[in-house]
Tab-separated table of C-alpha atoms in Angstrom:
chain	number	residue	atom	x	y	z
A	1	MET	CA	0.000	0.000	0.000
A	2	ARG	CA	1.397	3.394	-0.978
A	3	ALA	CA	2.295	5.766	1.887
A	4	ALA	CA	-0.282	8.385	0.904
A	5	SER	CA	-2.978	5.741	0.595
A	6	LEU	CA	-2.026	4.298	3.994
A	7	VAL	CA	-2.347	7.720	5.623
A	8	ASP	CA	-5.759	8.268	4.030
A	9	SER	CA	-6.943	4.843	5.159
A	10	PHE	CA	-5.791	5.486	8.714
A	11	GLU	CA	-7.455	8.905	8.849
A	12	GLU	CA	-10.688	7.319	7.674
A	13	HIS	CA	-10.622	5.094	10.759
A	14	ARG	CA	-9.413	7.767	13.217
A	15	PRO	CA	-12.878	8.692	14.609
A	16	HIS	CA	-13.629	5.017	15.238
A	17	LEU	CA	-10.264	4.472	16.914
A	18	LEU	CA	-10.709	7.559	19.104
A	19	SER	CA	-14.085	6.228	20.177
A	20	VAL	CA	-12.575	2.841	21.046
A	21	ALA	CA	-9.673	4.386	22.955
A	22	TYR	CA	-11.773	6.939	24.844
A	23	ARG	CA	-14.344	4.381	25.944
A	24	LEU	CA	-11.545	2.087	27.069
A	25	THR	CA	-9.581	4.707	29.019
A	26	GLY	CA	-11.997	7.533	29.849
A	27	SER	CA	-9.146	9.900	29.006
A	28	VAL	CA	-8.897	12.179	25.992
A	29	ALA	CA	-5.131	12.423	26.323
A	30	ASP	CA	-4.677	8.650	26.597
A	31	ALA	CA	-7.076	8.081	23.704
A	32	GLU	CA	-5.218	10.455	21.416
A	33	ASP	CA	-1.858	8.998	22.421
A	34	ALA	CA	-3.072	5.449	21.820
A	35	VAL	CA	-4.374	6.337	18.365
A	36	GLN	CA	-1.107	8.058	17.487
A	37	ASP	CA	0.861	5.038	18.711
A	38	ALA	CA	-1.386	2.810	16.595
A	39	TRP	CA	-0.389	4.855	13.549
A	40	LEU	CA	3.276	4.330	14.378
A	41	ARG	CA	2.667	0.582	14.655
A	42	LEU	CA	0.887	0.595	11.300
A	43	ASP	CA	3.562	2.690	9.646
A	44	GLY	CA	6.170	0.162	10.739
A	45	ALA	CA	4.161	-2.918	9.747
A	46	ASP	CA	3.791	-4.660	6.392
A	47	SER	CA	0.373	-3.275	5.527
A	48	ASP	CA	-0.007	-5.658	2.573
A	49	ASP	CA	-0.400	-8.505	5.079
A	50	ILE	CA	-3.303	-6.784	6.860
A	51	GLU	CA	-6.604	-8.151	5.554
A	52	ASP	CA	-8.980	-5.987	7.632
A	53	LEU	CA	-7.347	-2.681	8.554
A	54	ARG	CA	-10.165	-1.491	10.839
A	55	ALA	CA	-10.106	-4.734	12.834
A	56	TRP	CA	-6.304	-4.744	12.988
A	57	LEU	CA	-6.179	-1.166	14.255
A	58	THR	CA	-8.964	-1.789	16.776
A	59	THR	CA	-6.997	-4.678	18.244
A	60	VAL	CA	-3.796	-2.616	18.360
A	61	VAL	CA	-5.595	0.251	20.113
A	62	GLY	CA	-7.124	-2.224	22.576
A	63	ARG	CA	-3.693	-3.556	23.497
A	64	LEU	CA	-2.259	-0.038	23.876
A	65	CYS	CA	-5.180	1.051	26.046
A	66	LEU	CA	-4.790	-1.977	28.302
A	67	ASP	CA	-1.279	-0.769	29.132
A	68	ARG	CA	-2.627	2.707	29.883
A	69	LEU	CA	-5.419	1.342	32.062
A	70	ARG	CA	-2.931	-0.599	34.137
A	71	SER	CA	-0.779	2.497	34.518
A	72	ALA	CA	-3.820	4.582	35.486
A	73	ALA	CA	-4.756	2.011	38.156
A	74	VAL	CA	-1.369	2.592	39.766
A	75	ARG	CA	-1.758	6.385	39.586
A	76	ARG	CA	-5.170	6.245	41.232
A	77	GLU	CA	-3.698	4.662	44.340
A	78	LYS	CA	-2.235	8.088	45.180
A	79	TYR	CA	-5.130	10.143	43.817
A	80	ILE	CA	-6.849	12.480	46.288
A	81	GLY	CA	-10.619	12.077	46.341
A	82	GLN	CA	-12.784	10.754	43.527
A	83	TRP	CA	-11.654	9.976	39.982
A	84	LEU	CA	-13.945	10.992	37.106
A	85	PRO	CA	-13.458	10.494	33.361
A	86	GLU	CA	-11.832	13.309	31.416
A	87	PRO	CA	-14.761	15.175	29.833
A	88	ILE	CA	-15.134	15.970	26.151
A	89	VAL	CA	-16.509	19.510	25.946
A	90	THR	CA	-17.851	20.962	22.705
A	91	PRO	CA	-19.770	24.175	21.933
A	92	LEU	CA	-23.550	23.971	21.826
A	93	ALA	CA	-23.510	24.844	18.135
A	94	GLY	CA	-20.691	22.461	17.277
A	95	ALA	CA	-17.046	23.149	16.609
A	96	THR	CA	-15.756	24.761	13.418
A	97	PRO	CA	-13.963	22.961	11.901
A	98	PRO	CA	-15.534	19.782	13.317
A	99	ASP	CA	-13.517	18.067	16.034
A	100	PRO	CA	-13.128	14.277	15.573
A	101	LEU	CA	-14.036	13.939	19.249
A	102	GLU	CA	-17.516	15.303	18.474
A	103	GLN	CA	-18.256	12.024	16.754
A	104	VAL	CA	-17.078	10.163	19.844
A	105	VAL	CA	-19.585	11.787	22.185
A	106	GLN	CA	-22.492	11.229	19.822
A	107	LEU	CA	-22.463	7.654	21.099
A	108	GLU	CA	-24.645	7.215	24.196
A	109	ASP	CA	-22.105	4.720	25.538
A	110	ASN	CA	-19.761	7.658	26.134
A	111	ARG	CA	-22.090	9.553	28.454
A	112	LEU	CA	-20.442	10.295	31.803
A	113	ALA	CA	-22.696	7.990	33.813
A	114	ALA	CA	-21.681	5.010	31.678
A	115	LEU	CA	-17.986	5.909	31.845
A	116	VAL	CA	-18.108	6.308	35.630
A	117	VAL	CA	-19.392	2.741	35.933
A	118	LEU	CA	-16.668	1.491	33.569
A	119	ASP	CA	-14.080	3.073	35.864
A	120	SER	CA	-15.107	0.606	38.564
A	121	LEU	CA	-14.010	-2.362	36.421
A	122	THR	CA	-10.591	-3.953	36.357
A	123	PRO	CA	-8.514	-3.164	33.244
A	124	ALA	CA	-9.051	-6.679	31.883
A	125	GLN	CA	-12.807	-6.568	32.487
A	126	ARG	CA	-13.103	-3.187	30.812
A	127	VAL	CA	-11.143	-4.245	27.732
A	128	ALA	CA	-13.076	-7.498	27.344
A	129	PHE	CA	-16.481	-5.858	27.792
A	130	VAL	CA	-15.924	-2.737	25.687
A	131	LEU	CA	-14.173	-4.442	22.789
A	132	HIS	CA	-16.739	-7.234	22.551
A	133	ASP	CA	-20.030	-5.538	23.411
A	134	ALA	CA	-19.391	-2.105	21.920
A	135	PHE	CA	-17.114	-2.925	18.994
A	136	ALA	CA	-17.835	-6.600	18.207
A	137	VAL	CA	-14.244	-7.786	18.587
A	138	PRO	CA	-14.238	-11.632	18.785
A	139	PHE	CA	-13.285	-13.161	22.115
A	140	GLY	CA	-10.394	-14.979	20.487
A	141	GLU	CA	-8.738	-11.672	19.606
A	142	ILE	CA	-9.578	-10.197	23.006
A	143	ALA	CA	-7.986	-13.224	24.652
A	144	ASP	CA	-4.778	-12.565	22.705
A	145	ILE	CA	-4.750	-8.965	23.956
A	146	LEU	CA	-5.278	-10.014	27.571
A	147	GLY	CA	-3.050	-13.070	27.475
A	148	VAL	CA	-5.834	-15.409	28.590
A	149	GLU	CA	-7.963	-18.184	27.099
A	150	PRO	CA	-11.097	-17.179	25.124
A	151	ALA	CA	-13.318	-18.675	27.831
A	152	ALA	CA	-11.655	-16.434	30.430
A	153	ALA	CA	-12.125	-13.377	28.197
A	154	ARG	CA	-15.792	-14.256	27.828
A	155	GLN	CA	-16.146	-14.545	31.612
A	156	LEU	CA	-14.450	-11.185	32.160
A	157	ALA	CA	-16.903	-9.532	29.767
A	158	SER	CA	-19.845	-11.228	31.473
A	159	ARG	CA	-18.820	-9.939	34.893
A	160	ALA	CA	-18.284	-6.447	33.494
A	161	ARG	CA	-21.657	-6.540	31.765
A	162	ARG	CA	-23.413	-7.093	35.086
A	163	VAL	CA	-21.623	-4.111	36.615
A	164	ALA	CA	-22.218	-1.888	33.595
A	165	GLY	CA	-25.922	-2.596	33.838
A	166	ALA	CA	-26.022	-0.394	36.938
A	167	ALA	CA	-25.560	2.764	34.857
A	168	PRO	CA	-28.835	4.667	34.410
A	169	PRO	CA	-30.103	4.669	30.813
A	170	PRO	CA	-29.724	7.962	28.928
A	171	VAL	CA	-32.766	10.191	28.635
A	172	SER	CA	-33.795	12.415	25.740
A	173	ASP	CA	-31.979	15.716	25.273
A	174	ASP	CA	-35.167	17.625	26.071
A	175	GLU	CA	-35.639	15.814	29.385
A	176	HIS	CA	-31.969	16.209	30.266
A	177	ASN	CA	-31.886	19.922	29.407
A	178	ALA	CA	-35.067	20.717	31.334
A	179	ALA	CA	-33.830	18.952	34.481
A	180	VAL	CA	-30.394	20.586	34.406
A	181	GLN	CA	-31.840	24.056	33.792
A	182	ARG	CA	-34.308	23.554	36.639
A	183	LEU	CA	-31.455	22.716	38.996
A	184	MET	CA	-29.373	25.736	37.950
A	185	GLU	CA	-32.346	28.074	38.319
A	186	ALA	CA	-33.081	26.659	41.774
A	187	ILE	CA	-29.463	27.146	42.879
A	188	ALA	CA	-29.622	30.751	41.647
A	189	THR	CA	-32.626	31.450	43.888
A	190	GLY	CA	-30.817	30.194	46.983
A	191	ASP	CA	-33.966	28.310	47.987
A	192	LEU	CA	-32.990	25.008	49.627
A	193	GLU	CA	-36.377	23.386	49.020
A	194	ALA	CA	-36.297	24.316	45.320
A	195	VAL	CA	-32.847	22.787	44.911
A	196	VAL	CA	-33.904	19.601	46.724
A	197	ALA	CA	-36.965	19.349	44.469
A	198	ALA	CA	-34.753	19.517	41.374
A	199	LEU	CA	-32.664	16.582	42.600
A	200	HIS	CA	-33.530	12.889	42.376
A	201	PRO	CA	-34.252	11.085	45.684
A	202	ASP	CA	-31.069	9.070	45.084
A	203	ALA	CA	-29.022	12.102	44.044
A	204	ARG	CA	-25.265	12.200	44.471
A	205	MET	CA	-22.572	14.827	43.904
A	206	ILE	CA	-19.121	13.683	42.809
A	207	GLY	CA	-16.115	15.993	42.767
A	208	ASP	CA	-12.731	15.443	41.124
A	209	ALA	CA	-9.863	17.817	41.825
A	210	ASN	CA	-7.006	15.589	43.056
A	211	GLY	CA	-6.415	18.043	45.884
A	212	THR	CA	-5.796	21.009	43.550
A	213	THR	CA	-8.850	23.003	44.683
A	214	ARG	CA	-11.897	22.700	46.916
A	215	THR	CA	-14.566	20.166	46.013
A	216	ALA	CA	-16.192	17.211	47.702
A	217	VAL	CA	-13.514	14.646	48.523
A	218	ASN	CA	-16.124	11.981	49.203
A	219	VAL	CA	-19.287	11.310	47.225
A	220	ILE	CA	-22.194	13.295	48.674
A	221	ILE	CA	-25.316	11.134	48.799
A	222	GLY	CA	-28.873	12.443	49.151
A	223	PRO	CA	-30.707	15.458	47.709
A	224	GLU	CA	-30.641	17.601	50.855
A	225	LYS	CA	-26.927	17.094	51.472
A	226	ALA	CA	-26.162	17.808	47.809
A	227	ALA	CA	-28.399	20.890	47.843
A	228	ARG	CA	-26.670	22.297	50.932
A	229	PHE	CA	-23.313	21.680	49.253
A	230	PHE	CA	-24.342	23.635	46.123
A	231	LEU	CA	-25.751	26.556	48.104
A	232	GLY	CA	-22.715	26.542	50.375
A	233	LEU	CA	-20.475	27.012	47.328
A	234	VAL	CA	-22.512	30.002	46.163
A	235	GLN	CA	-22.334	31.542	49.625
A	236	LYS	CA	-18.592	30.941	49.793
A	237	TYR	CA	-17.690	32.151	46.317
A	238	GLY	CA	-20.483	34.643	45.689
A	239	GLU	CA	-22.913	35.144	42.821
A	240	ARG	CA	-19.964	35.505	40.466
A	241	SER	CA	-19.597	31.744	40.731
A	242	LEU	CA	-22.984	31.392	39.001
A	243	LEU	CA	-22.333	34.080	36.405
A	244	GLY	CA	-19.210	32.244	35.317
A	245	PHE	CA	-21.120	29.227	34.005
A	246	THR	CA	-21.180	28.913	30.202
A	247	PRO	CA	-23.508	26.286	28.692
A	248	ALA	CA	-21.718	23.631	26.634
A	249	LEU	CA	-22.053	20.019	25.642
A	250	VAL	CA	-20.237	17.750	28.068
A	251	ASN	CA	-19.955	14.294	26.524
A	252	GLY	CA	-22.828	15.167	24.231
A	253	GLN	CA	-25.241	16.489	26.873
A	254	LEU	CA	-25.932	19.909	28.345
A	255	GLY	CA	-23.433	20.885	31.017
A	256	PHE	CA	-21.479	23.964	31.976
A	257	VAL	CA	-17.963	25.298	31.799
A	258	ASN	CA	-17.015	27.656	34.606
A	259	SER	CA	-13.834	29.538	33.768
A	260	GLY	CA	-13.259	30.404	37.407
A	261	SER	CA	-13.158	33.658	39.320
A	262	PRO	CA	-10.344	35.790	40.763
A	263	GLY	CA	-12.504	36.519	43.804
A	264	ASP	CA	-13.327	39.891	45.302
A	265	ALA	CA	-13.157	41.720	48.619
A	266	THR	CA	-15.599	39.353	50.312
A	267	HIS	CA	-15.330	36.079	48.395
A	268	GLN	CA	-12.523	33.683	47.566
A	269	GLY	CA	-11.450	33.023	44.014
A	270	PHE	CA	-11.520	29.594	42.432
A	271	PRO	CA	-10.112	27.965	39.280
A	272	GLY	CA	-12.056	26.758	36.249
A	273	ARG	CA	-14.126	23.595	36.313
A	274	ILE	CA	-16.725	21.570	34.443
A	275	MET	CA	-20.201	20.784	35.743
A	276	ALA	CA	-22.049	17.870	34.176
A	277	CYS	CA	-25.158	15.943	35.154
A	278	THR	CA	-26.983	12.670	34.731
A	279	VAL	CA	-30.776	12.823	34.705
A	280	VAL	CA	-33.178	10.113	35.852
A	281	ASP	CA	-36.980	10.469	35.830
A	282	GLY	CA	-36.802	14.186	35.046
A	283	GLN	CA	-34.528	15.057	37.972
A	284	VAL	CA	-30.776	15.381	38.355
A	285	TRP	CA	-29.541	12.034	39.638
A	286	ALA	CA	-25.822	12.851	39.594
A	287	ALA	CA	-23.840	16.069	39.420
A	288	TYR	CA	-20.148	15.956	38.512
A	289	ASP	CA	-17.718	18.708	39.507
A	290	ILE	CA	-14.577	18.153	37.426
A	291	ALA	CA	-11.917	20.592	38.625
A	292	ASN	CA	-8.617	18.756	38.178
A	293	PRO	CA	-6.707	21.001	35.721
A	294	GLU	CA	-5.052	17.923	34.194
A	295	LYS	CA	-8.488	16.903	32.910
A	296	LEU	CA	-9.373	20.355	31.579
A	297	ARG	CA	-6.428	21.002	29.291
A	298	ARG	CA	-8.509	20.706	26.124
A	299	VAL	CA	-11.260	23.001	27.408
A	300	LYS	CA	-10.916	26.564	26.132
A	301	VAL	CA	-13.541	29.077	27.187
A	302	PRO	CA	-12.843	32.846	27.470
A	303	SER	CA	-13.010	34.061	31.046
A	304	PRO	CA	-15.808	36.571	31.746
A	305	TRP	CA	-13.487	38.181	34.294
A	306	THR	CA	-10.706	38.931	31.774
A	307	THR	CA	-10.270	42.622	31.025
A	308	ASP	CA	-9.873	43.993	27.503
A	309	SER	CA	-6.252	44.823	28.187
A	310	GLU	CA	-5.552	41.298	29.410
A	311	GLU	CA	-7.093	39.817	26.258
A	312	LYS	CA	-4.695	41.820	24.149
């Protein structure tokens, strides 16, 4: 295969490979690195011997992501607080030019609630389940990646499937948007009862900052506790904390980017963060506060607190 043709063929499969890698790792950076490494493997291989390029690349990406998952498991042992997937944030109107990652988040399997559940799996379980159930990779090939027998790969996927079934099913965009907007409006009023009413009876709030800024270190369970946490943040950081929220799509669903605040005479400043939600039965079932700067490197939103002179 000619070099130019090989490049074109690889680029044709890039969105698919990014989707595979992101669902396997929950990390944009790891996904992009794995796809780039897959290109290097392809460039150094005898492409004439590859019968099905998409399948070959999918398997290569799966093997590369398994290494990254094992490395991430070690890193998490020293992580402070909760670990959430790295969000994919896109403008409400879509990026120009289109970002390949936009195609990734069009898949409901990449909603945050589903990825959070996948994070509870072992690396081997996640690879077996995602590659087989989401991308139809045969168990024989998965077994080769994991270094196990096909029967063991099948069992790993079965165990993961039971765990993954705990993720709430996605709702329509209209239902999601209405529930999230209701919660934000309730927080803006400062009315505790209104905030509680916007939250699901099984609501939880999950923060991820790795000790870099203030958020909930432990998962907050229950609508009243979560509501008091939200209102406490507004009281601590002031109304500017609400004004800083810019609507955006977070993994394909309405969420918010807060570019942070420098603070003022009476309120502390805080760095940028992402707020995302999962909706169940018309109420917010989970709220995610993603504030670890390592997971926000791709997010670029102008700060409402930047002066004209600073922008220049």
